[in-house]
Tab-separated table of C-alpha atoms in Angstrom:
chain	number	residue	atom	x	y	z
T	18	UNK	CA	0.000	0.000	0.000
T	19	UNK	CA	1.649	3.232	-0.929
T	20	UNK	CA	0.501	6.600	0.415
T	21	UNK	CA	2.241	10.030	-0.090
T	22	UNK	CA	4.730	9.405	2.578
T	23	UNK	CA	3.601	6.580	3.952
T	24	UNK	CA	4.326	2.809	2.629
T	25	UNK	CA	3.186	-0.411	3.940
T	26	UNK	CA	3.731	-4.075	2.940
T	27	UNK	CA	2.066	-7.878	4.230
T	28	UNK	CA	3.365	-10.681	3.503
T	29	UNK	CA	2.955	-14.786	4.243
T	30	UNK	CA	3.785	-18.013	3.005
T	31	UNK	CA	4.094	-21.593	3.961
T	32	UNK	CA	6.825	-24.274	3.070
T	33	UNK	CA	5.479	-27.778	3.513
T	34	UNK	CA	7.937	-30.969	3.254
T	35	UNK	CA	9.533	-32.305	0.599
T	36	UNK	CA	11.629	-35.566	-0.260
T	37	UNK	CA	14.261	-33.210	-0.376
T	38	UNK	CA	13.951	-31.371	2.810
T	39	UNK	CA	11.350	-31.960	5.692
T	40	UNK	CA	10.434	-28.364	6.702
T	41	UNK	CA	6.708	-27.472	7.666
T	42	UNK	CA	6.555	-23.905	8.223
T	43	UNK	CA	4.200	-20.875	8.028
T	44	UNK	CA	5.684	-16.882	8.627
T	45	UNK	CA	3.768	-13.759	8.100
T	46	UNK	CA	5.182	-10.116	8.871
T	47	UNK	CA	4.765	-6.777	7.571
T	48	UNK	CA	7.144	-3.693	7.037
T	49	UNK	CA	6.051	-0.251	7.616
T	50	UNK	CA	7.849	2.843	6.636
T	51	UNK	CA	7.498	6.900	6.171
T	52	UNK	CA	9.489	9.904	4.372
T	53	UNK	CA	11.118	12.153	6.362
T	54	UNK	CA	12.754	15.063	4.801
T	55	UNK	CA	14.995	13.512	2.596
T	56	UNK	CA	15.176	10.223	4.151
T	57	UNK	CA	12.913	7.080	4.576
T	58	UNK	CA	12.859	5.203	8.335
T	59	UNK	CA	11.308	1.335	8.433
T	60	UNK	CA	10.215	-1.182	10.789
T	61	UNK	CA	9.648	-4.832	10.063
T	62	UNK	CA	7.886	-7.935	11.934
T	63	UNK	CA	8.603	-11.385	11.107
T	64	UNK	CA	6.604	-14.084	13.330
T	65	UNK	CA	7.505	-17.790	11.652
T	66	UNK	CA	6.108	-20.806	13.329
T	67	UNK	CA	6.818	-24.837	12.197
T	68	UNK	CA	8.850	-28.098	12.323
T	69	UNK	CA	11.993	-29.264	10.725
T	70	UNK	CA	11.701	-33.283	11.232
T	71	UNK	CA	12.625	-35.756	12.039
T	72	UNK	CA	15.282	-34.067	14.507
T	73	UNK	CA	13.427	-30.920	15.639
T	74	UNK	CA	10.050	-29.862	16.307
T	75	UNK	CA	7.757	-27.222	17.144
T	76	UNK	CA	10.485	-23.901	17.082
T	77	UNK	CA	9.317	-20.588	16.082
T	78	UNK	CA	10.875	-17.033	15.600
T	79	UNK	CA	9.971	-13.996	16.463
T	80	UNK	CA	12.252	-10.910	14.238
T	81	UNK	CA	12.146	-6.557	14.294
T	82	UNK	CA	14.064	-4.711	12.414
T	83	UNK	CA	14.423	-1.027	12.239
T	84	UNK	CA	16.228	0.456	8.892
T	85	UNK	CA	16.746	3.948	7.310
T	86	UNK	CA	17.920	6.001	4.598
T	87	UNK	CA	19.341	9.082	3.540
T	88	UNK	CA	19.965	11.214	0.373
T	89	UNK	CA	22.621	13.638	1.917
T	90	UNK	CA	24.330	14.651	-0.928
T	91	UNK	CA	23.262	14.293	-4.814
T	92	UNK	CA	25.906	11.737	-5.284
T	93	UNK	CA	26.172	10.568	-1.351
T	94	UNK	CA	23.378	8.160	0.462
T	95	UNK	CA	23.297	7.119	4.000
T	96	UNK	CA	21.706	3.855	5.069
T	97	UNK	CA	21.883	1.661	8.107
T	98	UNK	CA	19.764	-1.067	9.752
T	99	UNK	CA	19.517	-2.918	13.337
T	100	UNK	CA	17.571	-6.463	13.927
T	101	UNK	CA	16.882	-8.736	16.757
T	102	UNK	CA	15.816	-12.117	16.510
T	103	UNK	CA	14.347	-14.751	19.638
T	104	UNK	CA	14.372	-18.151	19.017
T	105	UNK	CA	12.319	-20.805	20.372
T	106	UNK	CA	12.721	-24.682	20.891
T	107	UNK	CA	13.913	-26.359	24.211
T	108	UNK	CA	14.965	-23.141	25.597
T	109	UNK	CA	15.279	-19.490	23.887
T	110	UNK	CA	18.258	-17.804	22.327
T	111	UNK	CA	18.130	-14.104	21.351
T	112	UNK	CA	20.481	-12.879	18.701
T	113	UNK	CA	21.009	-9.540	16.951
T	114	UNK	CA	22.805	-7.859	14.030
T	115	UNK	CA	23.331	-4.090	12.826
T	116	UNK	CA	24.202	-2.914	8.962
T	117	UNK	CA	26.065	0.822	8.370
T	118	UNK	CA	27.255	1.633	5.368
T	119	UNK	CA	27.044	4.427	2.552
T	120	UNK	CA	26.432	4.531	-1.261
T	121	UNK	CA	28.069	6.923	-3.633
T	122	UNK	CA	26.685	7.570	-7.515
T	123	UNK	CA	29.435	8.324	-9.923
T	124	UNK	CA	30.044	9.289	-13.417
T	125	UNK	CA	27.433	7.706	-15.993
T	126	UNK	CA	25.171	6.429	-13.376
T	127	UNK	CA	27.909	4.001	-12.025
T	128	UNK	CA	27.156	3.195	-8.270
T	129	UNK	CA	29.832	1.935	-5.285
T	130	UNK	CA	28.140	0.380	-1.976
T	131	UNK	CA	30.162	-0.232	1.034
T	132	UNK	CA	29.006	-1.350	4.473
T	133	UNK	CA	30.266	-2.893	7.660
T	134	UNK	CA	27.875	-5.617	9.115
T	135	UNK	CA	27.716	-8.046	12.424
T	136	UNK	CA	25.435	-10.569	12.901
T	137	UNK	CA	25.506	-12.741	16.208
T	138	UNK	CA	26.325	-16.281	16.472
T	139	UNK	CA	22.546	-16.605	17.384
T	140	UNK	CA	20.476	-14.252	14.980
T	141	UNK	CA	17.508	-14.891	12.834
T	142	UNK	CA	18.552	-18.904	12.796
T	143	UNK	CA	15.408	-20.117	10.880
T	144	UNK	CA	17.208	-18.716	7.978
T	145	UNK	CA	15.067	-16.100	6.218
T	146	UNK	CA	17.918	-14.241	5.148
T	147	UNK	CA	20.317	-15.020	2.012
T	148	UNK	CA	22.898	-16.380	4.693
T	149	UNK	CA	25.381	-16.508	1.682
T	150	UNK	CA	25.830	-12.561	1.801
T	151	UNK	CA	25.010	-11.989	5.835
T	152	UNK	CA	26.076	-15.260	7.800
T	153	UNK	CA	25.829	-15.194	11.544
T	154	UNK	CA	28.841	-15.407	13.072
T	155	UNK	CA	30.769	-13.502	11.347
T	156	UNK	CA	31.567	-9.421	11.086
T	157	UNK	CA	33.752	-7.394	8.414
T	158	UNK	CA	33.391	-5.411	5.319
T	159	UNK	CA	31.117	-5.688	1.930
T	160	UNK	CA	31.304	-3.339	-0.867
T	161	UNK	CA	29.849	-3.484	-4.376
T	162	UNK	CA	30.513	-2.094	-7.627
T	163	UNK	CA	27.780	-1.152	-10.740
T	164	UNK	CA	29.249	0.220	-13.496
T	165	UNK	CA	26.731	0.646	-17.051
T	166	UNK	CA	27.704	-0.245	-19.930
T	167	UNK	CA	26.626	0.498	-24.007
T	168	UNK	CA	23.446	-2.254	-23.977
T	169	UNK	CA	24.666	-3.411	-20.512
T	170	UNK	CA	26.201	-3.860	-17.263
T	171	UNK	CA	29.186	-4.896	-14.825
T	172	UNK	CA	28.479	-5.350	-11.166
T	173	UNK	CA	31.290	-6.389	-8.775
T	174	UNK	CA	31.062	-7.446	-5.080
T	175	UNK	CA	34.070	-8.344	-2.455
T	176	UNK	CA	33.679	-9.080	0.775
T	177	UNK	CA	36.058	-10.173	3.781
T	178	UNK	CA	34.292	-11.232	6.740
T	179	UNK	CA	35.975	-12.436	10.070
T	180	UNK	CA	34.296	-15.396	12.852
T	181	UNK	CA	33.466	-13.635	16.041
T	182	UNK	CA	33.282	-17.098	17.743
T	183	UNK	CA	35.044	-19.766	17.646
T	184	UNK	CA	33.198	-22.875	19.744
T	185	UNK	CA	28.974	-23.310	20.857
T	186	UNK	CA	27.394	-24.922	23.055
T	187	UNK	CA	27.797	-29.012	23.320
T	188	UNK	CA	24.618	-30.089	21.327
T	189	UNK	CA	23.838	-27.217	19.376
T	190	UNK	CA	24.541	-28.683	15.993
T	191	UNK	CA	22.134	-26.745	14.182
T	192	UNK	CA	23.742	-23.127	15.737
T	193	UNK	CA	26.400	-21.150	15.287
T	194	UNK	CA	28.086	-20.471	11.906
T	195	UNK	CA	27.357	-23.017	8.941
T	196	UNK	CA	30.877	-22.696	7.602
T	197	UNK	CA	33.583	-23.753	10.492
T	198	UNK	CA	32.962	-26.272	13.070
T	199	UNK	CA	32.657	-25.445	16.651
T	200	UNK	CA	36.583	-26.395	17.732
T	201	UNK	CA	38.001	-25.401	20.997
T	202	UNK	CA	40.986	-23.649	21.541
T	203	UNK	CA	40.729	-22.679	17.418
T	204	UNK	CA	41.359	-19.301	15.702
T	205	UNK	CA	38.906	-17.331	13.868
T	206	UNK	CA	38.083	-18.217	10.428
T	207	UNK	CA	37.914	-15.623	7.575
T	208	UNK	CA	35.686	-15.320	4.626
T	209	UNK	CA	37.251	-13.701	1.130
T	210	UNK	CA	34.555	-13.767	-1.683
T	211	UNK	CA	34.753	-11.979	-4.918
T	212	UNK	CA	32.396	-11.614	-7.873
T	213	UNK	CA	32.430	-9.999	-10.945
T	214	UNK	CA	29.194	-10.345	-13.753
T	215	UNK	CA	28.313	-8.482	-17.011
T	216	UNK	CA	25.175	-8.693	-19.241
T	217	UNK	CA	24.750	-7.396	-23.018
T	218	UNK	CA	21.242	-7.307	-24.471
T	219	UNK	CA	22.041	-7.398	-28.171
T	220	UNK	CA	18.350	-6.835	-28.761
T	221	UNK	CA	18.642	-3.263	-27.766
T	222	UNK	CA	19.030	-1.949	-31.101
T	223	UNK	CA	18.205	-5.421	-33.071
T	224	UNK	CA	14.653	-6.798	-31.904
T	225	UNK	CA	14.726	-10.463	-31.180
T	226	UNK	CA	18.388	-10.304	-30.476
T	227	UNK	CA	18.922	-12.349	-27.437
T	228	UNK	CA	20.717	-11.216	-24.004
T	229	UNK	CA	23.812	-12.443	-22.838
T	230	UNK	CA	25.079	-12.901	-19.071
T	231	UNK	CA	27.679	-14.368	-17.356
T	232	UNK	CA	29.751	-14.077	-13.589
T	233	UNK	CA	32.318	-15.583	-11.832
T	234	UNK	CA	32.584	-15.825	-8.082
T	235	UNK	CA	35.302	-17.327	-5.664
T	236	UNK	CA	34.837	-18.084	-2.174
T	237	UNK	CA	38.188	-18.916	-0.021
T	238	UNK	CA	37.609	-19.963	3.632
T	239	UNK	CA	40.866	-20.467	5.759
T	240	UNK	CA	40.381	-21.649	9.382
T	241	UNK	CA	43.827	-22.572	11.997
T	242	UNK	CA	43.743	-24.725	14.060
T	243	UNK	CA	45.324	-27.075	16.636
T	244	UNK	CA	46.447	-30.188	15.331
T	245	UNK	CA	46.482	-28.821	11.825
T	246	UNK	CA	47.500	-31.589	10.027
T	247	UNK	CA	43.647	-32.591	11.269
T	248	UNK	CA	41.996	-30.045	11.626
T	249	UNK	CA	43.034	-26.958	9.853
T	250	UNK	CA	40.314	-25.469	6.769
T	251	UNK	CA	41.435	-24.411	3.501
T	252	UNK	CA	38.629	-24.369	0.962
T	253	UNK	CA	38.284	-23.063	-2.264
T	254	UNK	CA	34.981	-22.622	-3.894
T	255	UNK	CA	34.269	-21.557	-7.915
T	256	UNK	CA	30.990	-20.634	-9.386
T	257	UNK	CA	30.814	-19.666	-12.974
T	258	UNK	CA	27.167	-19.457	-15.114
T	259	UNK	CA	26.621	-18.327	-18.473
T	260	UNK	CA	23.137	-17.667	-19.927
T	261	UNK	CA	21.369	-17.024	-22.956
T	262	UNK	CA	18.025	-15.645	-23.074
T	263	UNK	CA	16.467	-15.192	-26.609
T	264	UNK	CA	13.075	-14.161	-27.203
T	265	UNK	CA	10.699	-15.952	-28.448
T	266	UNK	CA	6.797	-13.757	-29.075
T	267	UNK	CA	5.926	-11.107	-27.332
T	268	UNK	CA	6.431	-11.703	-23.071
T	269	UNK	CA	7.751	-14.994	-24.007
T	270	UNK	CA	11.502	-15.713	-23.745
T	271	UNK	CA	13.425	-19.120	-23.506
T	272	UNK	CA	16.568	-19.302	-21.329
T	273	UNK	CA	19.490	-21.571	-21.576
T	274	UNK	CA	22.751	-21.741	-19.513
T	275	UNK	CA	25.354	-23.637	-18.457
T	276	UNK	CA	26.644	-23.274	-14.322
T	277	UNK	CA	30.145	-25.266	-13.248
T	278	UNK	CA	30.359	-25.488	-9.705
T	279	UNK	CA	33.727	-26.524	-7.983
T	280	UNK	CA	35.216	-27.130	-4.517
T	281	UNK	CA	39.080	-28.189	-3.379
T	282	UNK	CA	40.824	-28.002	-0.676
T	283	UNK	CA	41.489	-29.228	2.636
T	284	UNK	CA	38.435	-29.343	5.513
T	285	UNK	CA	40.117	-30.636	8.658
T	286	UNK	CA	41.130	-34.373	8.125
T	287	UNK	CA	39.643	-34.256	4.495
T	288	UNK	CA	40.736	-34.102	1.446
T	289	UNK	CA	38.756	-33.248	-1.654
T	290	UNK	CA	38.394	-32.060	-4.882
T	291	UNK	CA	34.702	-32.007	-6.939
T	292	UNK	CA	33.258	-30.754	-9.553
T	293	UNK	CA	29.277	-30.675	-10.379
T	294	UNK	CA	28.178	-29.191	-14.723
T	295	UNK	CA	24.481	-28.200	-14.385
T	296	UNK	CA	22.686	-27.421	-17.713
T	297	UNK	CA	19.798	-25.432	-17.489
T	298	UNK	CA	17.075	-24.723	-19.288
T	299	UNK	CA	13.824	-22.166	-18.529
T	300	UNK	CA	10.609	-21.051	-20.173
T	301	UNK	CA	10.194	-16.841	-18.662
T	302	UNK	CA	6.520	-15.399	-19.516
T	303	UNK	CA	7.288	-11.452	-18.180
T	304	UNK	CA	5.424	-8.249	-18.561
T	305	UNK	CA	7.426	-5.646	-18.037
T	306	UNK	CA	6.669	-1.555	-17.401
T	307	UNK	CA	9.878	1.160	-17.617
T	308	UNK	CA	12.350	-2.279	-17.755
T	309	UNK	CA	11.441	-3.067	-14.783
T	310	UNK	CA	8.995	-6.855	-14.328
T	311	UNK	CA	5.697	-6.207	-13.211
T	312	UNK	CA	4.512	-10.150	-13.412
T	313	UNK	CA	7.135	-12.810	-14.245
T	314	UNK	CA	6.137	-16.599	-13.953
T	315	UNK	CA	9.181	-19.242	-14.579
T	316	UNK	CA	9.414	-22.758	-15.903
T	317	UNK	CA	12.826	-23.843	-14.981
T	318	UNK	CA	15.111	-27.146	-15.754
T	319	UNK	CA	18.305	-28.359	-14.125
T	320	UNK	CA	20.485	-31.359	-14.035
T	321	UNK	CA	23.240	-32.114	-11.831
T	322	UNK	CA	26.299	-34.014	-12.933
T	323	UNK	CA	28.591	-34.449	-9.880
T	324	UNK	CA	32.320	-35.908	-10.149
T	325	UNK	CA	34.529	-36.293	-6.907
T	326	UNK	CA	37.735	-37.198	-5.446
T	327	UNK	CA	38.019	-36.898	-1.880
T	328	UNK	CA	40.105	-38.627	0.434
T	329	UNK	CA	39.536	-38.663	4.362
């Protein structure tokens, strides 16, 4: 709902299990927020209730969030948000997490984002955010890099990211950070990830030209440890995609791509090395209004081709 200064937004879903992954779940929340002078300020409510079997049942999460902007300067934004999350199962752990940062336009609408962000060992743990950009546990730097192109883009992103903690609780295996294991007496683990993606729309001055994207990204997580013949971490993860998409009629596009996914390394006592090729192929239907979608609907096809060599 959009007033003159005033925007609201409701929301709900419910995930229901799979043979892939047994989570019942319903969440509804809404996000409220009003112009002031030359900035915006926003609060969010996220209440999620369900079961992830067979191990756990019956948690729930209760989020707020508080988040603002502000146009100081005609090439110089301010924007900053602070959330806190309580979790329920057996018992109740709280956790929070704050995001400052700034956002500068430059020359021919080219954009640079920088931030500093923390997010507790404990926050938001049923997951709702993309973990792969903001995972708990860990605190350091992102920045990000748009820079327009003749028919197209390139967009950058680096971050470094630091552990804040290095061991939980006996028996909470489904807390803390998802990349190192809780180890006593270990150092803190770092996270280095870099990206860097273009696109080209050749049907900007040819109609039924297709649109060309691509990106590669590298991960590299490094861990010490005691023992560190055993249980040391020094992984290496590469994700590179290209797509096609070529119009079809009129809304109706057809998408093909090709993703190679691979991992090596060293994860404690392990040694590995795989590799996984997944084709893809989509049917898009999208309306669009001032290049931006107003309804989109997606028919999508992968398969997975996984080759490995790991050695414990």
């Amino acid at each position: 709902h959009e007033e003159e200064h005033l925007h609201t937004e409701w929301f709900m879903g419910r995930t229901k299990s799979t043979p892939v992954q047994e989570i019942d779940r319903d969440v509804i929340g809404t996000r409220w927020s009003v112009d002031i002078l030359e900035g915006n300020l926003g609060a969010s409510y996220v209440r999620t209730e369900g079961e992830r079997n067979p191990t756990i049942t019956g948690e729930r999460q209760t989020l707020w969030a508080l988040d603002s902007a502000y146009h100081l300067l005609e090439w110089l934004d301010l924007f900053g948000a602070w959330a806190w999350s309580e979790y329920h199962r057996t018992g109740r752990l709280d956790g929070s997490a704050w995001v400052g940062g700034v956002r500068l336009v430059g020359p021919w609408k080219s954009e640079w984002r920088t931030q500093y962000q923390y997010l507790d060992e404990n926050y938001e743990l049923m997951g709702h955010h993309k973990v792969e950009h903001y995972p708990t546990n860990f605190h350091g730097i992102q920045t990000s890099l748009s820079l327009p192109i003749t028919h197209g883009s390139v967009k950058t992103v680096l971050y470094r990211l630091h552990q804040i903690d290095t061991n939980t609780r006996a028996g909470d295996t489904i807390f803390g950070d998802s990349y190192f294991p809780a180890l006593a007496d270990s150092r803190r683990g770092d996270i280095t990830m870099y990206r860097i993606g273009g696109d080209y729309d050749l049907g900007k001055d040819r109609h039924g030209w297709p649109k060309l994207s691509t990106y590669l990204e590298q991960a590299f997580f490094r861990k010490d440890a005691p023992d560190s013949a055993n249980n040391d971490i020094d992984k290496t993860v590469t994700n590179w995609n290209v797509l096609v998409s070529q119009p079809i009629i009129t809304h109706l596009d057809v998408e093909v791509g090709y993703r190679i996914v691979t991992a090596s390394g060293r994860w404690q006592a392990m040694r590995f090395h795989h590799r996984q090729g997944i084709p893809e192929v989509a049917l898009t239907y999208r309306i669009k209004d001032k290049d931006k979608d107003k309804f989109r609907m997606t028919a999508m096809y992968h398969r997975y081709d996984f080759v490995d060599s790991i050695a414990a």
